[in-house]
Coordinates of C-alpha atoms in Angstrom, one line a residue:
M104 CA 11.7 15.3 -30.7
V105 CA 11.5 18.7 -32.3
D106 CA 15.3 19.1 -31.8
F107 CA 16.1 16.0 -33.7
F108 CA 15.0 17.8 -36.9
I109 CA 15.0 21.6 -36.0
V110 CA 18.6 22.0 -37.2
N111 CA 17.9 20.6 -40.8
V112 CA 16.8 24.0 -42.2
A113 CA 19.4 25.9 -40.2
L114 CA 22.5 23.9 -41.3
P115 CA 23.4 26.3 -44.3
T116 CA 23.3 29.3 -41.8
I117 CA 25.4 27.5 -39.2
D118 CA 27.8 26.5 -41.8
R119 CA 28.2 30.2 -42.9
D120 CA 28.5 31.4 -39.3
L121 CA 30.9 28.7 -37.8
H122 CA 32.7 27.6 -40.9
A123 CA 31.8 24.0 -40.0
G124 CA 32.1 22.1 -43.1
P125 CA 30.2 18.9 -44.1
A126 CA 31.5 16.5 -41.5
L127 CA 30.8 18.8 -38.5
L128 CA 27.5 19.6 -39.8
E129 CA 26.5 16.1 -40.0
M130 CA 27.9 15.7 -36.5
V131 CA 25.6 18.4 -35.3
V132 CA 22.6 16.3 -36.5
G133 CA 24.0 12.8 -35.8
G134 CA 25.7 13.5 -32.5
Y135 CA 22.3 14.4 -31.1
G136 CA 20.6 11.4 -32.5
V137 CA 23.4 8.8 -31.5
A138 CA 23.5 9.9 -27.9
Y139 CA 19.8 10.0 -27.8
A140 CA 19.3 6.5 -29.2
V141 CA 22.2 5.0 -27.2
L142 CA 21.0 6.2 -23.8
L143 CA 17.1 5.8 -24.2
V144 CA 16.9 2.2 -22.7
L145 CA 19.2 3.1 -19.7
G146 CA 17.0 6.2 -19.2
G147 CA 14.0 4.0 -19.0
R148 CA 15.6 1.6 -16.5
L149 CA 16.7 4.4 -14.3
G150 CA 13.2 5.9 -14.3
D151 CA 11.9 2.5 -13.1
M152 CA 14.5 2.6 -10.3
V153 CA 14.4 6.1 -8.9
G154 CA 11.1 7.4 -10.0
R155 CA 9.9 8.5 -13.3
R156 CA 8.6 11.9 -12.4
R157 CA 12.1 12.6 -10.7
L158 CA 14.1 11.5 -13.7
F159 CA 11.8 13.5 -16.0
L160 CA 12.4 16.6 -14.1
W161 CA 16.2 16.1 -14.1
G162 CA 16.1 15.4 -17.8
T163 CA 14.0 18.4 -18.5
A164 CA 16.3 20.7 -16.4
A165 CA 19.4 19.2 -18.1
F166 CA 17.7 19.7 -21.6
G167 CA 17.1 23.4 -20.9
V168 CA 20.9 23.8 -19.8
T169 CA 22.3 22.0 -22.7
S170 CA 20.0 23.8 -25.2
V171 CA 21.4 27.1 -23.8
A172 CA 24.9 25.6 -24.4
C173 CA 24.1 24.8 -28.0
G174 CA 22.6 28.4 -28.5
L175 CA 25.9 30.0 -27.0
A176 CA 28.4 27.8 -28.7
P177 CA 31.3 29.8 -30.0
D178 CA 32.5 27.2 -32.5
A179 CA 31.5 24.1 -34.4
W180 CA 33.2 21.5 -32.2
T181 CA 31.6 23.2 -29.0
L182 CA 28.1 22.9 -30.8
V183 CA 28.8 19.3 -31.5
A184 CA 29.6 18.6 -27.9
A185 CA 26.6 20.5 -26.5
R186 CA 24.4 18.6 -29.0
V187 CA 25.6 15.2 -27.7
A188 CA 24.8 16.5 -24.2
Q189 CA 21.4 17.6 -25.3
G190 CA 20.6 14.2 -26.7
A191 CA 21.7 12.5 -23.4
A192 CA 19.4 14.8 -21.6
S193 CA 16.5 13.9 -23.9
A194 CA 17.3 10.2 -23.3
L195 CA 16.6 10.8 -19.5
M196 CA 13.5 12.6 -20.2
L197 CA 11.6 10.9 -22.9
P198 CA 11.1 7.2 -21.8
Q199 CA 9.4 8.5 -18.5
V200 CA 6.6 10.0 -20.5
L201 CA 5.6 6.6 -22.1
A202 CA 6.3 4.8 -18.7
T203 CA 4.1 7.2 -16.7
I204 CA 1.2 6.8 -19.3
Q205 CA 1.6 2.9 -18.9
A206 CA 1.6 3.1 -15.1
T207 CA -1.2 5.4 -14.4
T208 CA -3.7 4.8 -17.3
H209 CA -5.9 1.8 -18.5
G210 CA -8.4 1.0 -21.2
K211 CA -9.7 3.8 -23.3
H212 CA -7.7 6.5 -21.3
R213 CA -4.6 4.7 -22.2
A214 CA -5.4 4.4 -25.8
R215 CA -6.3 8.0 -26.1
A216 CA -3.1 9.1 -24.1
L217 CA -0.9 6.8 -26.5
S218 CA -2.6 8.2 -29.5
L219 CA -1.9 11.8 -28.3
Y220 CA 1.7 10.8 -27.6
G221 CA 2.1 9.3 -31.0
G222 CA 0.5 12.2 -32.9
T223 CA 2.6 14.6 -31.0
A224 CA 5.8 12.6 -31.6
G225 CA 5.1 12.5 -35.3
V226 CA 4.1 16.0 -35.8
A227 CA 7.1 17.1 -33.8
S228 CA 9.3 15.9 -36.5
A229 CA 7.8 18.1 -39.1
V230 CA 7.1 21.0 -36.7
G231 CA 10.8 21.0 -36.0
Q232 CA 11.6 22.1 -39.4
V233 CA 8.7 24.4 -39.6
L234 CA 9.8 26.1 -36.3
G235 CA 13.5 26.2 -37.4
G236 CA 12.7 27.9 -40.7
V237 CA 10.5 30.4 -38.8
L238 CA 13.1 31.3 -36.2
V239 CA 16.1 31.4 -38.4
S240 CA 14.1 33.7 -40.8
F241 CA 12.9 36.2 -38.3
D242 CA 16.5 36.3 -36.6
V243 CA 15.1 36.9 -33.1
A244 CA 17.0 39.6 -31.3
G245 CA 19.8 39.1 -33.8
T246 CA 20.4 35.6 -32.6
G247 CA 20.1 33.9 -36.1
W248 CA 20.4 30.1 -36.0
R249 CA 21.0 30.2 -32.2
S250 CA 17.4 31.0 -31.5
I251 CA 16.4 27.4 -32.6
F252 CA 18.2 26.3 -29.4
L253 CA 17.7 29.2 -27.0
V254 CA 13.9 28.8 -27.5
N255 CA 14.1 25.6 -25.5
A256 CA 15.0 27.4 -22.3
P257 CA 11.5 28.9 -21.5
V258 CA 9.9 25.8 -22.9
A259 CA 11.9 23.6 -20.4
V260 CA 10.9 26.0 -17.5
A261 CA 7.2 25.8 -18.4
A262 CA 7.5 22.0 -18.6
L263 CA 9.2 21.8 -15.2
L264 CA 6.5 24.0 -13.5
L265 CA 3.7 21.9 -15.1
A266 CA 5.4 18.6 -14.3
V267 CA 5.9 19.5 -10.6
R268 CA 2.1 20.3 -10.3
T269 CA 0.5 17.5 -12.4
V270 CA 2.8 14.5 -13.1
P271 CA 2.4 11.7 -10.5
E272 CA 5.4 9.8 -9.3
T273 CA 5.7 6.3 -10.2
R274 CA 8.4 3.6 -10.1
S275 CA 8.7 -0.1 -10.5
E276 CA 7.7 -2.1 -7.3
H277 CA 10.6 -4.4 -7.8
P278 CA 13.5 -2.1 -9.1
T279 CA 16.7 -3.9 -10.3
R280 CA 20.2 -3.0 -10.6
V281 CA 21.5 -1.5 -13.9
D282 CA 22.8 -4.2 -16.2
G283 CA 26.4 -2.8 -16.7
R284 CA 27.6 -5.2 -19.4
G285 CA 24.4 -5.0 -21.3
T286 CA 24.4 -1.1 -21.2
V287 CA 28.1 -1.0 -22.6
L288 CA 27.4 -3.6 -25.2
L289 CA 24.2 -2.0 -26.4
S290 CA 26.1 1.3 -26.5
L291 CA 28.9 0.0 -28.5
T292 CA 26.6 -1.8 -30.9
L293 CA 24.7 1.5 -31.7
V294 CA 27.7 3.7 -31.7
S295 CA 29.6 1.2 -34.0
L296 CA 26.8 1.3 -36.6
L297 CA 25.5 4.8 -36.4
L298 CA 28.7 6.9 -35.9
P299 CA 30.4 5.6 -39.1
L300 CA 27.4 5.6 -41.2
T301 CA 26.6 9.1 -40.1
E302 CA 30.1 10.6 -40.4
G303 CA 32.0 8.2 -42.8
R304 CA 30.9 9.7 -46.1
A305 CA 31.5 13.5 -45.0
A306 CA 34.8 12.5 -43.5
G307 CA 35.9 10.6 -46.6
W308 CA 35.6 7.0 -45.1
P309 CA 38.7 7.0 -42.9
V310 CA 40.0 3.8 -41.3
W311 CA 38.2 4.3 -38.1
S312 CA 34.9 4.2 -39.9
W313 CA 35.5 0.7 -41.3
V314 CA 36.9 -0.5 -38.0
L315 CA 33.7 0.5 -36.3
L316 CA 31.5 -1.2 -38.8
A317 CA 33.6 -4.4 -38.5
V318 CA 32.9 -4.0 -34.6
F319 CA 29.2 -3.8 -35.2
P320 CA 28.2 -7.4 -35.7
V321 CA 30.5 -8.7 -33.0
A322 CA 29.2 -6.2 -30.4
A323 CA 25.5 -7.0 -31.6
V324 CA 25.9 -10.9 -31.2
A325 CA 27.7 -10.4 -27.9
F326 CA 24.9 -8.1 -26.6
V327 CA 22.3 -10.7 -27.4
L328 CA 24.3 -13.5 -25.8
V329 CA 24.7 -11.5 -22.6
E330 CA 21.1 -10.6 -22.3
R331 CA 20.0 -14.2 -22.7
R332 CA 22.4 -15.3 -20.1
E333 CA 21.4 -12.6 -17.7
E334 CA 17.7 -13.5 -17.9
A335 CA 18.4 -17.2 -17.8
A336 CA 20.2 -16.7 -14.5
G337 CA 17.2 -14.9 -13.0
R338 CA 18.6 -11.5 -13.4
T339 CA 17.0 -8.4 -15.0
P340 CA 18.9 -7.6 -18.3
L341 CA 18.8 -4.1 -19.8
V342 CA 16.6 -5.4 -22.8
P343 CA 14.8 -8.6 -21.5
P344 CA 14.7 -11.2 -24.4
S345 CA 11.3 -12.2 -22.9
L346 CA 10.0 -8.7 -23.7
L347 CA 10.8 -9.2 -27.5
R348 CA 9.0 -12.5 -27.4
I349 CA 5.7 -10.8 -26.8
R350 CA 3.8 -10.8 -30.2
S351 CA 2.6 -7.3 -30.1
V352 CA 6.1 -6.0 -29.2
R353 CA 7.7 -7.9 -31.9
G354 CA 5.2 -7.0 -34.6
G355 CA 5.1 -3.4 -33.7
L356 CA 8.8 -2.9 -33.5
A357 CA 9.2 -4.7 -36.9
L358 CA 6.8 -2.1 -38.5
L359 CA 8.7 0.8 -36.7
V360 CA 11.9 -0.2 -38.3
P361 CA 11.1 0.6 -42.2
F362 CA 8.8 3.6 -41.0
S363 CA 11.6 5.3 -38.9
L364 CA 14.3 4.5 -41.4
G365 CA 12.3 6.1 -44.3
W366 CA 11.0 9.0 -42.2
G367 CA 14.4 10.1 -40.8
G368 CA 16.0 10.2 -44.2
Y369 CA 13.0 11.7 -45.9
M370 CA 12.9 14.8 -43.6
F371 CA 16.6 15.4 -44.0
V372 CA 16.6 15.0 -47.8
I373 CA 13.4 17.2 -48.1
A374 CA 15.1 20.1 -46.1
V375 CA 18.1 19.9 -48.4
A376 CA 16.1 19.6 -51.6
L377 CA 13.9 22.7 -50.7
Q378 CA 16.7 25.0 -49.9
E379 CA 19.6 23.9 -52.2
G380 CA 17.6 22.6 -55.1
L381 CA 14.6 24.9 -55.2
R382 CA 16.5 27.8 -53.6
L383 CA 13.7 28.3 -51.0
G384 CA 14.6 30.4 -47.9
P385 CA 14.4 28.8 -44.4
L386 CA 10.9 30.1 -43.8
A387 CA 9.4 28.9 -47.1
A388 CA 11.4 25.6 -46.7
G389 CA 9.8 25.1 -43.1
L390 CA 6.3 26.3 -43.9
A391 CA 6.2 24.0 -46.9
L392 CA 5.8 21.0 -44.6
L393 CA 2.8 22.6 -42.6
P394 CA 0.2 20.6 -44.7
L395 CA 1.8 17.5 -43.4
C396 CA 1.8 18.7 -39.8
V397 CA -1.9 19.4 -39.8
T398 CA -3.0 16.2 -41.5
F399 CA -0.7 14.1 -39.4
F400 CA -2.2 15.4 -36.2
A401 CA -5.7 15.1 -37.6
G402 CA -5.0 11.4 -38.5
S403 CA -3.6 10.6 -35.0
L404 CA -6.9 12.0 -33.4
L405 CA -9.0 10.1 -35.9
G406 CA -7.0 6.9 -35.5
P407 CA -8.4 5.7 -32.1
R408 CA -12.0 6.0 -33.3
L409 CA -11.3 4.2 -36.3
A410 CA -9.5 1.4 -34.6
A411 CA -12.3 1.0 -32.1
R412 CA -14.4 0.0 -35.1
Y413 CA -12.0 -1.5 -37.6
G414 CA -9.1 -2.8 -35.4
G415 CA -5.7 -3.1 -36.9
R416 CA -6.8 -2.7 -40.4
V417 CA -6.6 1.0 -39.7
I418 CA -2.7 0.8 -39.6
A419 CA -2.8 -1.1 -42.8
A420 CA -4.9 1.7 -44.4
G421 CA -2.4 4.2 -43.0
T422 CA 0.6 2.6 -44.6
L423 CA -1.2 2.4 -47.9
I424 CA -2.3 6.2 -47.8
Q425 CA 1.3 7.0 -46.8
A426 CA 2.6 5.1 -50.0
V427 CA 0.2 7.2 -52.1
G428 CA 1.4 10.3 -50.5
V429 CA 5.2 9.6 -51.0
L430 CA 4.6 8.5 -54.5
A431 CA 2.7 11.8 -55.1
V432 CA 5.6 13.8 -53.5
A433 CA 8.1 12.0 -55.8
A434 CA 6.1 12.7 -58.9
T435 CA 5.5 16.4 -58.0
F436 CA 9.2 16.9 -57.4
Y437 CA 10.2 15.1 -60.7
W438 CA 7.6 16.5 -63.1
G439 CA 7.1 19.9 -61.4
W440 CA 10.6 20.7 -60.6
D441 CA 10.8 23.9 -62.6
G442 CA 8.8 26.6 -60.8
L443 CA 7.8 24.6 -58.0
G444 CA 7.1 26.8 -55.0
A445 CA 6.6 26.2 -51.3
W446 CA 2.9 25.2 -51.6
G447 CA 3.3 23.1 -54.7
L448 CA 3.9 20.1 -52.6
A449 CA 0.9 20.8 -50.3
P450 CA -1.6 18.1 -51.7
A451 CA 0.8 15.3 -51.7
L452 CA 2.3 16.1 -48.3
A453 CA -1.3 16.3 -47.0
V454 CA -2.0 12.9 -48.0
Q455 CA 1.3 11.5 -46.7
G456 CA 0.7 13.2 -43.4
L457 CA -2.8 11.6 -43.1
G458 CA -1.5 8.1 -43.6
Q459 CA 1.3 8.6 -41.1
G460 CA -1.0 9.9 -38.6
L461 CA -3.1 6.8 -38.8
L462 CA 0.0 4.6 -38.8
L463 CA 2.5 5.9 -36.2
P464 CA 0.3 6.4 -33.0
L465 CA -1.5 3.2 -33.4
T466 CA 1.7 1.2 -34.0
L467 CA 3.2 2.7 -30.8
R468 CA 0.0 1.6 -29.0
V469 CA 0.4 -1.9 -30.5
V470 CA 4.0 -2.2 -29.2
L471 CA 3.0 -1.2 -25.5
S472 CA -0.4 -3.0 -25.4
E473 CA 0.9 -6.2 -23.7
V474 CA 4.0 -4.7 -21.9
P475 CA 3.7 -5.4 -18.1
V476 CA 3.5 -2.2 -15.9
A477 CA 6.6 -3.3 -14.1
Q478 CA 8.5 -3.1 -17.3
A479 CA 7.0 0.2 -18.5
G480 CA 10.2 2.1 -18.6
V481 CA 12.2 -0.7 -20.4
G482 CA 9.4 -1.3 -22.9
G483 CA 9.1 2.5 -23.7
G484 CA 12.8 2.7 -23.9
V485 CA 13.2 -0.1 -26.3
M486 CA 10.4 1.3 -28.5
V487 CA 11.8 4.7 -28.7
T488 CA 15.4 3.4 -29.1
T489 CA 14.3 1.5 -32.2
Q490 CA 12.5 4.5 -33.5
Q491 CA 15.4 7.0 -32.9
S492 CA 18.1 4.5 -34.0
F493 CA 16.5 3.9 -37.4
M494 CA 15.6 7.5 -37.9
A495 CA 19.4 8.3 -37.4
L496 CA 20.2 5.4 -39.6
G497 CA 17.8 6.8 -42.3
V498 CA 19.6 10.3 -42.2
A499 CA 22.9 8.5 -42.6
T500 CA 21.9 6.2 -45.3
L501 CA 19.3 7.9 -47.4
G502 CA 21.0 11.3 -46.7
S503 CA 24.3 9.9 -48.0
L504 CA 22.8 8.4 -51.1
F505 CA 21.2 11.7 -52.1
L506 CA 24.2 13.8 -51.3
S507 CA 26.5 11.5 -53.3
L508 CA 24.1 11.4 -56.4
A509 CA 23.4 15.2 -56.4
P510 CA 26.8 16.5 -57.8
S511 CA 26.8 14.1 -60.7
A512 CA 23.2 13.3 -61.5
G513 CA 21.6 16.6 -60.5
M514 CA 19.4 17.5 -57.4
R515 CA 16.1 16.4 -59.2
E516 CA 17.4 13.0 -60.2
A517 CA 19.0 12.3 -56.9
L518 CA 15.8 13.0 -55.1
A519 CA 13.8 10.8 -57.4
V520 CA 16.3 7.8 -56.7
T521 CA 16.2 8.4 -52.9
L522 CA 12.4 8.6 -52.9
A523 CA 12.2 5.5 -54.8
V524 CA 14.4 3.7 -52.2
Q525 CA 12.0 5.2 -49.5
L526 CA 9.1 3.7 -51.4
V527 CA 10.7 0.3 -51.0
A528 CA 10.7 0.8 -47.2
V529 CA 7.0 1.9 -47.4
A530 CA 6.2 -1.2 -49.3
V531 CA 7.8 -3.2 -46.5
S532 CA 5.7 -1.4 -44.1
V533 CA 2.5 -2.2 -45.9
A534 CA 3.5 -5.9 -45.9
L535 CA 4.3 -5.9 -42.1
S536 CA 1.2 -4.1 -41.2
L537 CA -1.0 -6.9 -42.6
R538 CA 0.7 -9.2 -40.0
L539 CA -0.4 -7.1 -37.1
P540 CA -3.3 -8.3 -34.8
R541 CA -6.7 -7.3 -36.2
T542 CA -8.0 -6.4 -32.7
M543 CA -6.5 -3.3 -30.9
A544 CA -6.1 -3.7 -27.1

């Protein structure tokens, strides 16, 4: 999750070093996100089949190797290819975490584990840009931007050693075959939407981008029909429609959509605004997000205690606090633009982080609360696919809006419009949060 965002503050340095250009730079970000999103559900299914611990170890090892490949890339196209492979490795690894939590914990222990997972997931997004800024600025051993990838190698080794010693092996008691047609159609659906929206603007909207966008609705409808037919025939589809009929799954995923859409675009736009607009260096741009990290994690730890007393109303409160924070960030940028430093955003970001820390972990808990253990991998894969797909879509849509407005309207005005659009997504989140169950499982 760190690696989805860690490149944001390093993009100007990568551009200067590899002469990448806008289209390839967006592929460095988008290639990882698209591969990650496309393969997550398949990764969850494979974990159910062959063993979640085993696939976590394979995915972690592959993540370490592909990270080194990113760090050693001699040119921009090699970096893009390595980033796609890195995203695929992440998709093998991540669903096993949620599935293992589902399969090995119950009651209060599961609630705490899911809250820690959600807090870590949310903080990782902001920490990625903080860490990226620190590593690029310190230029570790002369590696420059390459250190943001090379640092993953020792982390992967440590994760492998810890996992071998502490993670129990679990798998589905009734593993089923991989749904080949469903896998192909889901992949086509996500690629035909995310790829043109991620790359179309930078590439000048070539014909292939419009062709893929035309393919998207056809592939999406075909995927839904095939999955329904598979389940009706007594087989196990890649995404069982019955899973989406569970009230908690449906309501939680609906809330994740606007949150992830706004969050993905927000983090990309903030990174560009801090560096290109306010002319902050990578270190200052990264550290500016530190208040958000701190309060996000504090909110994620506080959330379970509040939920035990107030139930689902805590999620609604989190969405409202997030709305106040985003509004304060927009106001600070717009009226304090001249002379705004790295710490000028601290109060607004702290409020936003607290709201998101209350919102995200508890929402993830709601989604998985009624998923059967036998479908733990699939449920986790569907949830994270939704999250990652709409984060990538947020980068593509809000990022494109911001970058297209900035040259003519100016950076400050473009940022104001983009944050106003995000506030619409936040408002939708507030409305959807009120429809979640009042009691927390």
